mmCIF file of C-alpha atoms in Angstrom:
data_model
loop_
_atom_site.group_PDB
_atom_site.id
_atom_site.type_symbol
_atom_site.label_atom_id
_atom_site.label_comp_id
_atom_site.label_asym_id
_atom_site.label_seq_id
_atom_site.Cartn_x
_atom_site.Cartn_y
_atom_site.Cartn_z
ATOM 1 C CA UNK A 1 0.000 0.000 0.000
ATOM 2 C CA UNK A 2 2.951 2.533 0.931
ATOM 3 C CA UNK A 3 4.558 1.727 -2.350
ATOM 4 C CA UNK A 4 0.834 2.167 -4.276
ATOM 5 C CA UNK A 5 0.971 6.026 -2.567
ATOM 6 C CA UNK A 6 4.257 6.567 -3.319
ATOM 7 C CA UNK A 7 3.516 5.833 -6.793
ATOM 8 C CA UNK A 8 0.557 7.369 -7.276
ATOM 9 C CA UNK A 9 2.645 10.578 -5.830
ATOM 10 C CA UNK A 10 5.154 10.344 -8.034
ATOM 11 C CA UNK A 11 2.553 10.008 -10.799
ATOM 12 C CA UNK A 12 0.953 13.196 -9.852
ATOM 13 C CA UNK A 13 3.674 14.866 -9.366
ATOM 14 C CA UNK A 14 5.187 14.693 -12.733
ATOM 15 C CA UNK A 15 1.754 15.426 -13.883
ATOM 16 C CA UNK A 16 1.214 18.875 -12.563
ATOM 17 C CA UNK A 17 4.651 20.087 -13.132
ATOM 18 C CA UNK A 18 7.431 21.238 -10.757
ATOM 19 C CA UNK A 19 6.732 21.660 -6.907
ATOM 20 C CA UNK A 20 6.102 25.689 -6.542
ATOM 21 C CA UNK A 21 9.273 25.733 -3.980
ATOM 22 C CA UNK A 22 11.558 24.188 -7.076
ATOM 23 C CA UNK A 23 10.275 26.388 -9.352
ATOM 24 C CA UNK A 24 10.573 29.265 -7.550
ATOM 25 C CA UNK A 25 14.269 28.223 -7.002
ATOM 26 C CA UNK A 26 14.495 28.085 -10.338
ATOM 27 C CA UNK A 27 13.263 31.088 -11.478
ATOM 28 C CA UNK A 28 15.526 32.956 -8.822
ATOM 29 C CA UNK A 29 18.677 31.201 -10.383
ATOM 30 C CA UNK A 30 17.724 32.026 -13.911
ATOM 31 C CA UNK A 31 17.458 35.035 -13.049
ATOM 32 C CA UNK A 32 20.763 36.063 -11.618
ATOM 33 C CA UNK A 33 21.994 34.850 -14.913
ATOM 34 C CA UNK A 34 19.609 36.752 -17.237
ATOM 35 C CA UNK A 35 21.218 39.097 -19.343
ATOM 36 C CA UNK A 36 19.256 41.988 -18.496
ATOM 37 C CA UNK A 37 20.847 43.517 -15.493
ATOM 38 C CA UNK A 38 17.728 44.863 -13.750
ATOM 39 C CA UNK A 39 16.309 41.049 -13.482
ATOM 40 C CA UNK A 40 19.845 40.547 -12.257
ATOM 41 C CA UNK A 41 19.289 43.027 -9.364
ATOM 42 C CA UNK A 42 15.650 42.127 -8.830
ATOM 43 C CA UNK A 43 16.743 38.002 -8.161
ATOM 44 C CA UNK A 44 19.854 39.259 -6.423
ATOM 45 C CA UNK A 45 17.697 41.240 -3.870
ATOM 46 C CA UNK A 46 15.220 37.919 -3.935
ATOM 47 C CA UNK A 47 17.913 35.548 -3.115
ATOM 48 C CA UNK A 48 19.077 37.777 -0.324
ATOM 49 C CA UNK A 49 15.470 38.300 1.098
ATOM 50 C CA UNK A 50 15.375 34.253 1.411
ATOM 51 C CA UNK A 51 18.670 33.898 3.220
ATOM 52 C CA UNK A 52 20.900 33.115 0.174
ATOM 53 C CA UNK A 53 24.512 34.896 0.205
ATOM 54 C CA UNK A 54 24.417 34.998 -3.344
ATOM 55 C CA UNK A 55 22.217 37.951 -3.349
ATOM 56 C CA UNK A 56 23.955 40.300 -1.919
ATOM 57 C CA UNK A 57 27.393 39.198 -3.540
ATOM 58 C CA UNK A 58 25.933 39.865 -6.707
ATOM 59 C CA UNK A 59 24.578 43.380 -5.978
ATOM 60 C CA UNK A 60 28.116 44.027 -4.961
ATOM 61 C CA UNK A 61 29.633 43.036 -8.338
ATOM 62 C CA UNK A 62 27.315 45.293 -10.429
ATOM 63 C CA UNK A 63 28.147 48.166 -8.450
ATOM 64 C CA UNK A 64 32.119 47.288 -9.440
ATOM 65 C CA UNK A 65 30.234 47.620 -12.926
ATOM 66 C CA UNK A 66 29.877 50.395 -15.248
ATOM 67 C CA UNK A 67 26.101 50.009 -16.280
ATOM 68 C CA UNK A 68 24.846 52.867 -14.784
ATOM 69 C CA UNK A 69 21.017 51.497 -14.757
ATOM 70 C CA UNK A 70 22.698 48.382 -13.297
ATOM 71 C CA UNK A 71 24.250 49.754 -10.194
ATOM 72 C CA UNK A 72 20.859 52.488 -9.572
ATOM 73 C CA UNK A 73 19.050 49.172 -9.523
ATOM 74 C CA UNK A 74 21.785 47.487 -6.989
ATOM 75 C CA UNK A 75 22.069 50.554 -4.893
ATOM 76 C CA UNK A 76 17.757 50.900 -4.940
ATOM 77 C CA UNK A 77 17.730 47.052 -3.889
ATOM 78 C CA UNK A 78 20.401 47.493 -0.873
ATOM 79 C CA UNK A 79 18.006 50.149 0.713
ATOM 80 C CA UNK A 80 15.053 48.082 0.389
ATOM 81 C CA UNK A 81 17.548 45.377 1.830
ATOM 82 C CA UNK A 82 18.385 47.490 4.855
ATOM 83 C CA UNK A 83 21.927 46.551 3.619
ATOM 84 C CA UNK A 84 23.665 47.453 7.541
ATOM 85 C CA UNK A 85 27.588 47.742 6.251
ATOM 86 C CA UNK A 86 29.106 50.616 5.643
ATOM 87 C CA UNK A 87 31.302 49.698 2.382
ATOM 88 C CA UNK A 88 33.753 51.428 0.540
ATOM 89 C CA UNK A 89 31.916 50.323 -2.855
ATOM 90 C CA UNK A 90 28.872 53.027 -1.634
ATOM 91 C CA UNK A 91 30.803 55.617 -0.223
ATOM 92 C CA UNK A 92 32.718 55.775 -3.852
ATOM 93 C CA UNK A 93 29.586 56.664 -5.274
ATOM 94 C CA UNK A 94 28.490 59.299 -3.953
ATOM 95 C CA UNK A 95 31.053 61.014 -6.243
ATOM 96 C CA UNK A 96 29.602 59.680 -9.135
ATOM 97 C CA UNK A 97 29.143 62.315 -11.842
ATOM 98 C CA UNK A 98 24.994 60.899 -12.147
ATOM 99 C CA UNK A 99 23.299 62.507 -10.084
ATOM 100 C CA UNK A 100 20.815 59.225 -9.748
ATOM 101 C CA UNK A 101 23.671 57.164 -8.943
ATOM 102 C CA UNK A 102 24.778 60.011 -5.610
ATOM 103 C CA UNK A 103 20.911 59.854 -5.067
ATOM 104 C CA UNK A 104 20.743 56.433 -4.602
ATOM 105 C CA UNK A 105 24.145 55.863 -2.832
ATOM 106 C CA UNK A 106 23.008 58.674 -0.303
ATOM 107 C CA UNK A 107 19.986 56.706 0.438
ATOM 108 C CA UNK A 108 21.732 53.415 1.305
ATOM 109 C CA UNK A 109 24.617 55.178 3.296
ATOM 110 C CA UNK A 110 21.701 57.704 5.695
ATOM 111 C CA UNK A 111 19.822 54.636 6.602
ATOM 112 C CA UNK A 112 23.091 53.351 8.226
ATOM 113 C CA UNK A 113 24.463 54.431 12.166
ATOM 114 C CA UNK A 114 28.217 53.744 12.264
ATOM 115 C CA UNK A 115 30.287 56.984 13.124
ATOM 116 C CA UNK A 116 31.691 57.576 9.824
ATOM 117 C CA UNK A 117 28.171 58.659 8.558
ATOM 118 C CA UNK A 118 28.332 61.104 10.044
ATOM 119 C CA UNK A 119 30.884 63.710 8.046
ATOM 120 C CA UNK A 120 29.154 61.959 4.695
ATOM 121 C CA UNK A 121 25.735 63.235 5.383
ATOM 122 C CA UNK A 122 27.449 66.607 6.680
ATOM 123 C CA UNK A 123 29.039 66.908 2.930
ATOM 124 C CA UNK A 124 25.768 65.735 1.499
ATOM 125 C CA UNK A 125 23.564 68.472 2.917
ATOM 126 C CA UNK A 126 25.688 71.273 0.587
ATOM 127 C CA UNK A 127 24.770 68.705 -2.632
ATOM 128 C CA UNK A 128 23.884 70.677 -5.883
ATOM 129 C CA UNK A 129 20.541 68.181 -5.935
ATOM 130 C CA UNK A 130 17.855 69.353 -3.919
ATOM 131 C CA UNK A 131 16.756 65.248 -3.150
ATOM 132 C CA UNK A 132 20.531 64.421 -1.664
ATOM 133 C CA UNK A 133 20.227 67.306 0.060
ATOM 134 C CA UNK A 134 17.366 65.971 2.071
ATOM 135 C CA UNK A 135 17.988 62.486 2.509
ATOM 136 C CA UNK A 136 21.145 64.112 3.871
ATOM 137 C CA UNK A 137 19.333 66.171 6.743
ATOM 138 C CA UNK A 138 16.976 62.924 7.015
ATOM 139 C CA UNK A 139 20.172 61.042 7.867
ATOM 140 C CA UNK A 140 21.517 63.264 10.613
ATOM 141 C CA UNK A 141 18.641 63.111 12.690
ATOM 142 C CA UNK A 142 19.746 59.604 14.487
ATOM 143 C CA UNK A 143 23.156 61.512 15.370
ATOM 144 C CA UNK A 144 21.104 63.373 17.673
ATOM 145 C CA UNK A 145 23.504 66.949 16.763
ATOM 146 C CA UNK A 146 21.431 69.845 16.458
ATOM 147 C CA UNK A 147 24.201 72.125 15.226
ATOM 148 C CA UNK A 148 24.682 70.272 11.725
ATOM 149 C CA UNK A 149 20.863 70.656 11.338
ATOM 150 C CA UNK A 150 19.793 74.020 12.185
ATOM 151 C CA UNK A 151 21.351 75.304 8.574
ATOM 152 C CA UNK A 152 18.662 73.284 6.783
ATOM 153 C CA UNK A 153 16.335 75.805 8.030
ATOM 154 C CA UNK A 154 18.010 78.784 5.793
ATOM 155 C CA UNK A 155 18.319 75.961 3.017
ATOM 156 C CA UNK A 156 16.629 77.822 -0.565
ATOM 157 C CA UNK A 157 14.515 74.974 -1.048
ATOM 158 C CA UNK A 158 11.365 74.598 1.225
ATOM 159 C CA UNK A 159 11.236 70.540 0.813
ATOM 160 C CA UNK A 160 14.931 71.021 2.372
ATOM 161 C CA UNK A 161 13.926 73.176 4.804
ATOM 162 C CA UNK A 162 10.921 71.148 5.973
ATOM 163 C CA UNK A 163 13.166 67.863 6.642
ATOM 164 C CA UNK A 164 16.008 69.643 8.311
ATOM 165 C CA UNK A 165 12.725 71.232 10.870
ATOM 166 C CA UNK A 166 11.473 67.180 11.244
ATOM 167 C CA UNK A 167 14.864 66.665 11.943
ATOM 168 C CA UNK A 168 15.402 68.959 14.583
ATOM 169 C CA UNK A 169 12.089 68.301 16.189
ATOM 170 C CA UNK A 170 12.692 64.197 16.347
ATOM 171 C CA UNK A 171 16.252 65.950 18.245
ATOM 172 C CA UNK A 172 14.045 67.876 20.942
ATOM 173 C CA UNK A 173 14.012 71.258 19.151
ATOM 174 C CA UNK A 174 11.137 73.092 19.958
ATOM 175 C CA UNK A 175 8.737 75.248 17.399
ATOM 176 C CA UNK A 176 9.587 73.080 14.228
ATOM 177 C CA UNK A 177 5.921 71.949 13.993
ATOM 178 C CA UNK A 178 4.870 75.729 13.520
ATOM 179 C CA UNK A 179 8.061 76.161 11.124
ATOM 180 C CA UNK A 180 6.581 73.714 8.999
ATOM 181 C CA UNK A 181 3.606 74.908 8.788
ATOM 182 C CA UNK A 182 4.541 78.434 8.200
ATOM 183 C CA UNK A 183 6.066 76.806 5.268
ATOM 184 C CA UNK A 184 3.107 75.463 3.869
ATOM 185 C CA UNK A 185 1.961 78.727 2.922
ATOM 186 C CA UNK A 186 3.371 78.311 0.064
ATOM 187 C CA UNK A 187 0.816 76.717 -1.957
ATOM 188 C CA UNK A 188 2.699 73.920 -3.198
ATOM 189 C CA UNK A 189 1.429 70.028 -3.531
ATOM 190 C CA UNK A 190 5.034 68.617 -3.324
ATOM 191 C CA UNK A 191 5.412 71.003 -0.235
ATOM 192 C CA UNK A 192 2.192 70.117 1.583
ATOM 193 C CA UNK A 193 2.729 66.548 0.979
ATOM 194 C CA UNK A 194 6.319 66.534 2.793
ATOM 195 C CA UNK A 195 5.167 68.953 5.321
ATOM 196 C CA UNK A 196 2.205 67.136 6.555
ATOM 197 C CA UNK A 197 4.656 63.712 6.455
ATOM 198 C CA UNK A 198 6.663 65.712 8.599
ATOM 199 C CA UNK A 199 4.336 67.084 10.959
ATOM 200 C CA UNK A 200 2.749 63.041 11.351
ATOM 201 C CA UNK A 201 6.016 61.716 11.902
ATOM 202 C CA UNK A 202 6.755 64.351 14.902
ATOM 203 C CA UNK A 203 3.478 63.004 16.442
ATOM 204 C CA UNK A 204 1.582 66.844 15.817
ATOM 205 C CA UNK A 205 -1.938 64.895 16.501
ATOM 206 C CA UNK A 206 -3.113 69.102 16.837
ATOM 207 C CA UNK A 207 -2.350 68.115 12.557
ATOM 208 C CA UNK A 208 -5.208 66.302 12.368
ATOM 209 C CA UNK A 209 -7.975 68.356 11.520
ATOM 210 C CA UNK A 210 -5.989 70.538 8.529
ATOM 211 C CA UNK A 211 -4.730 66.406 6.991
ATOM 212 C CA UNK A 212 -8.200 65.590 6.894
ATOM 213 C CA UNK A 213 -9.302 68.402 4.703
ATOM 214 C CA UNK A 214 -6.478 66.941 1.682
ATOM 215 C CA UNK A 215 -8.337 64.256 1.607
ATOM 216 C CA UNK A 216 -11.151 66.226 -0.406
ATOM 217 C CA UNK A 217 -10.812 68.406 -3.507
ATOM 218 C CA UNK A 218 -6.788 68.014 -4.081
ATOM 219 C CA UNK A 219 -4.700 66.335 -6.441
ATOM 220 C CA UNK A 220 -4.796 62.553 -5.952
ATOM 221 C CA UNK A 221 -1.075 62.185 -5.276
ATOM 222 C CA UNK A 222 -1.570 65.003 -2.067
ATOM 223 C CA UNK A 223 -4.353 62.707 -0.969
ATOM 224 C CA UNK A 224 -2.795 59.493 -0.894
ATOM 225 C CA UNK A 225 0.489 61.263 1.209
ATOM 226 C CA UNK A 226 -1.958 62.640 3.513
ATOM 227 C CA UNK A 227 -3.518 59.020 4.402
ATOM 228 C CA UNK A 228 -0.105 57.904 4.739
ATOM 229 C CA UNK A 229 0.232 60.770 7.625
ATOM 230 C CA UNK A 230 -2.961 59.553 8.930
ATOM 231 C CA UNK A 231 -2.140 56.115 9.417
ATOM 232 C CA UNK A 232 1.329 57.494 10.808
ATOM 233 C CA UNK A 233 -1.081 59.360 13.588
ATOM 234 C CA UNK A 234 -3.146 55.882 14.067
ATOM 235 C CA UNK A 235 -5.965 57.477 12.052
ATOM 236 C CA UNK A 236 -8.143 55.832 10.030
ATOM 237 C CA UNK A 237 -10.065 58.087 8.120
ATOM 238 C CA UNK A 238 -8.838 57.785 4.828
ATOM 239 C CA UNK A 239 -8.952 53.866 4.549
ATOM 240 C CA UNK A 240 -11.846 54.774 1.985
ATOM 241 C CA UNK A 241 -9.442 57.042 0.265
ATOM 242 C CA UNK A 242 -6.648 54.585 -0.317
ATOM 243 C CA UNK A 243 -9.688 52.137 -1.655
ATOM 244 C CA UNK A 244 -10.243 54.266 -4.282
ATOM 245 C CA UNK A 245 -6.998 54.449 -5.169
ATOM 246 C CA UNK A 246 -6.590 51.033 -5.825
ATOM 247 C CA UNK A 247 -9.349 51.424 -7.999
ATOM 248 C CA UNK A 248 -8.349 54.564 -10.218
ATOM 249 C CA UNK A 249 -7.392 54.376 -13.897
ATOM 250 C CA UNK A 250 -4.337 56.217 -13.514
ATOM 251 C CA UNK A 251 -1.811 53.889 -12.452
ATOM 252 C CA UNK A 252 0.692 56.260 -10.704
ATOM 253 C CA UNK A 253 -1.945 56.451 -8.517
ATOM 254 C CA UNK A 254 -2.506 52.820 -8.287
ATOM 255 C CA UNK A 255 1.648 52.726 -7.838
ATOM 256 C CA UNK A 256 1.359 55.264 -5.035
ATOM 257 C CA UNK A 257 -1.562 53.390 -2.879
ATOM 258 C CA UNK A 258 0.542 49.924 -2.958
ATOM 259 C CA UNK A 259 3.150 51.899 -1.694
ATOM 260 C CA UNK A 260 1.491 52.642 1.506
ATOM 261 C CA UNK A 261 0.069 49.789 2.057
ATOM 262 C CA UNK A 262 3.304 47.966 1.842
ATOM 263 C CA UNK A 263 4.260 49.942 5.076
ATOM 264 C CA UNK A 264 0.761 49.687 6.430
ATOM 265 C CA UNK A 265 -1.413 46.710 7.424
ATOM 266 C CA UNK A 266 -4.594 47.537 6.458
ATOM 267 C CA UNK A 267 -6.671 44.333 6.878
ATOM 268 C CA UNK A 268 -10.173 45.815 4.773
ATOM 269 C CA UNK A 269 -8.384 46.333 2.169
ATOM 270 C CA UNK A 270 -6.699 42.457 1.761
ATOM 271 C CA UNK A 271 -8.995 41.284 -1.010
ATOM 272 C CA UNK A 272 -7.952 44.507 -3.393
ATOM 273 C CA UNK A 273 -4.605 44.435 -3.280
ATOM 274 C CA UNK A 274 -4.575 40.905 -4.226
ATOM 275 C CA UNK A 275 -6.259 41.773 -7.369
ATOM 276 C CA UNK A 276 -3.268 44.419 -7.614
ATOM 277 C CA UNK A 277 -0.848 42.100 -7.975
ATOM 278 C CA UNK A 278 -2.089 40.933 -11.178
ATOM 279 C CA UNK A 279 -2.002 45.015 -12.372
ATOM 280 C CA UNK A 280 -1.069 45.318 -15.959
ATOM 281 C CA UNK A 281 1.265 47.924 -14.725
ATOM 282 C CA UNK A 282 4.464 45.886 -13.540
ATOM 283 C CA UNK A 283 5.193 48.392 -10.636
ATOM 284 C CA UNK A 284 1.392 48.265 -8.750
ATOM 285 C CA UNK A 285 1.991 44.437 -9.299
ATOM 286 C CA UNK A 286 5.453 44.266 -7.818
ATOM 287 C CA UNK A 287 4.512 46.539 -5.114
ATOM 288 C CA UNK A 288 1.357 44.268 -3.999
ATOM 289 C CA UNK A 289 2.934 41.198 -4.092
ATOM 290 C CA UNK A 290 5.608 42.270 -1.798
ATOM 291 C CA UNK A 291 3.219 43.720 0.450
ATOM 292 C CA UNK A 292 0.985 40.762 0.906
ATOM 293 C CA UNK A 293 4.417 38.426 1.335
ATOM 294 C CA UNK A 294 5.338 41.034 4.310
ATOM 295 C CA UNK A 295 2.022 40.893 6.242
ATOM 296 C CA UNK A 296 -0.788 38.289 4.884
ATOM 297 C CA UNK A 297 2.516 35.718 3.335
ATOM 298 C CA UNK A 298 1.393 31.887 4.344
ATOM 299 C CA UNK A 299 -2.464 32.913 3.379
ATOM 300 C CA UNK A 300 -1.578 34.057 -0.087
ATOM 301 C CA UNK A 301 0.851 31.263 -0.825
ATOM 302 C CA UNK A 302 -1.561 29.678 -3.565
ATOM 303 C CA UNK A 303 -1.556 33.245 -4.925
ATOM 304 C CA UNK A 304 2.400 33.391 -4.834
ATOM 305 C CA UNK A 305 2.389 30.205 -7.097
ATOM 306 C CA UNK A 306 0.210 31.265 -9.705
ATOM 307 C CA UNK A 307 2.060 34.536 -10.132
ATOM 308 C CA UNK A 308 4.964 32.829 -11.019
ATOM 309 C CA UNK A 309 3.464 31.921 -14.401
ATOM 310 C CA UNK A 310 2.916 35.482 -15.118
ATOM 311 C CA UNK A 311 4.393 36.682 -18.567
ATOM 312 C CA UNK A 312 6.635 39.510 -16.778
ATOM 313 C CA UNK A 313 9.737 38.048 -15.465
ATOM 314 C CA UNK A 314 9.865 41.287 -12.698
ATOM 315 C CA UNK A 315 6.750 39.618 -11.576
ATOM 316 C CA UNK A 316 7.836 36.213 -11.632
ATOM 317 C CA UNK A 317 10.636 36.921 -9.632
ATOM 318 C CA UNK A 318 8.735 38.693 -6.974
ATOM 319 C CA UNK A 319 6.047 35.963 -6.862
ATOM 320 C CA UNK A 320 8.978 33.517 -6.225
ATOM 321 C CA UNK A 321 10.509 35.313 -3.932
ATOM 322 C CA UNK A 322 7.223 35.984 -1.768
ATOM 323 C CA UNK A 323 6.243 32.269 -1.969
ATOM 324 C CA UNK A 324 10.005 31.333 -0.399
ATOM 325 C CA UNK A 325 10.226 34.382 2.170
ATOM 326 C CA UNK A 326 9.226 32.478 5.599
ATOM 327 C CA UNK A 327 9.990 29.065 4.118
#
């Protein structure tokens, strides 16, 4: 009788395919051997998300590279990674000519605490590019040293200005939730959308009440960024909101909803971001499988596996990767 099951197993087996852990396997190693360098990265980052060393050796190597897509990709997957070494590699290239390439570098290096940081971020905050000069003031906050911050606040850009005032507030400063919002006078949907980020993420619950109001009559993007403060200020009141967005027909608004709720649990909304991960736009797809493999993973595994028969290899690869991630 055991031998009759094992059979009949085997039988089935062969029958349906490849196991969905082997193929997912395989489509990780295929891809690190792809020729396109950006399905490189994107099984690189997979392998190292499962545990596998490979990963994050080849990230490493296409930064050594000269494909400059290549090693924006590699430094993009590192800070996704939460890559926590300081290497030599990054530092390099934050001296690249491309600006995108010092954007991204900057990015890996201020989400990291060792000492040397420090006097990088320092030299990033006088940048030419308005973004590094942010993520530069971003970065300082952890070293707790209100003296390198305070010139943010005379910075000529407001989106500048506004982090360097988070900054200082997360350090104890007092007053930077009214410096904020004196610079949202300026009528500005990239500027309201950092400013009321900032004002969330200094816990400015008196906020509230002026967040709310973006959620009707303003451009979609300035709505979306102002649930994301809300759910930063355990508010739920634009749950409906970010519903919608799921369901609009312009997909950088569809892109921009997955986003958040990659960061945020949201459990009403479960059943609509599975049907984003089969998006015809690559990104909303991406960016909803990866959020249902960080908080719903072992209840979408069945989902997982039939993703990874999807005509994108991007998607592929995340579907594989999400189906391995707490194996």
């Amino acid at each position: 009788m055991k031998r009759l099951l094992t059979l009949n197993f085997l039988i089935l087996f062969l029958c349906c395919g490849t196991a969905p852990h082997e193929k997912a396997l395989k489509i990780l190693n295929a891809g690190i051997k792809d020729s396109s360098v950006v399905i490189q990265v994107n099984a690189a980052k997979g392998l190292q998300e499962i545990g596998d060393s490979r990963g994050i050796e080849l990230l490493y190597k296409i930064l050594r590279g000269d494909d400059t897509d290549g090693i924006v990709a590699a430094l993009g997957a590192l800070y996704e990674l939460r890559e926590e070494r300081l290497s030599p590699l990054v530092v390099n290239l934050i001296k690249n000519s491309d600006p995108l390439v010092r954007t991204e570098a900057y990015r890996v290096i201020a989400e990291l605490s060792q000492p040397e940081v420090k006097k990088i971020l320092i030299d990033g905050t006088k940048d030419r590019i308005v973004r590094i000069r942010r993520i530069a003031y971003r970065g300082l906050a952890q070293f707790k040293d209100k003296t390198v911050l305070q010139p943010g606040l005379r910075d000529p850009d407001p989106i500048v200005r506004i982090e360097s005032a988070r900054s200082l507030g997360l350090c104890g400063e007092k007053g930077m939730e009214n410096f904020i919002r004196n610079e949202l006078k300026l009528k500005n949907p990239e500027v309201w959308a950092q400013g009321v980020l900032a004002l969330a993420e200094l816990r400015d619950t008196s906020a509230l009440d002026f967040i709310k109001k973006l959620l009707v009559e303003t451009p979609w993007d300035l709505k979306i960024t102002a649930c994301e403060a809300l759910l930063i200020l355990n508010d739920r009141s634009g749950i409906d909101i970010l519903k919608q967005g799921l369901e609009s027909e312009d997909p950088f608004v569809r892109i921009k909803t997955v986003g958040v709720l990659k960061r945020f649990l949201i459990s009403e909304l479960f059943e609509p971001l599975k049907e984003a991960t089969k998006d015809e736009y690559i990104n909303v797809s991406i960016t909803a499988i990866e959020a249902l493999a960080r908080y719903r993973q072992k209840e979408c595994k069945n989902l997982f596996a039939k993703l990874m028969d999807a005509p994108n290899p991007l998607v592929k690869i995340a579907a594989a990767t999400a189906y391995l991630r707490e194996e």
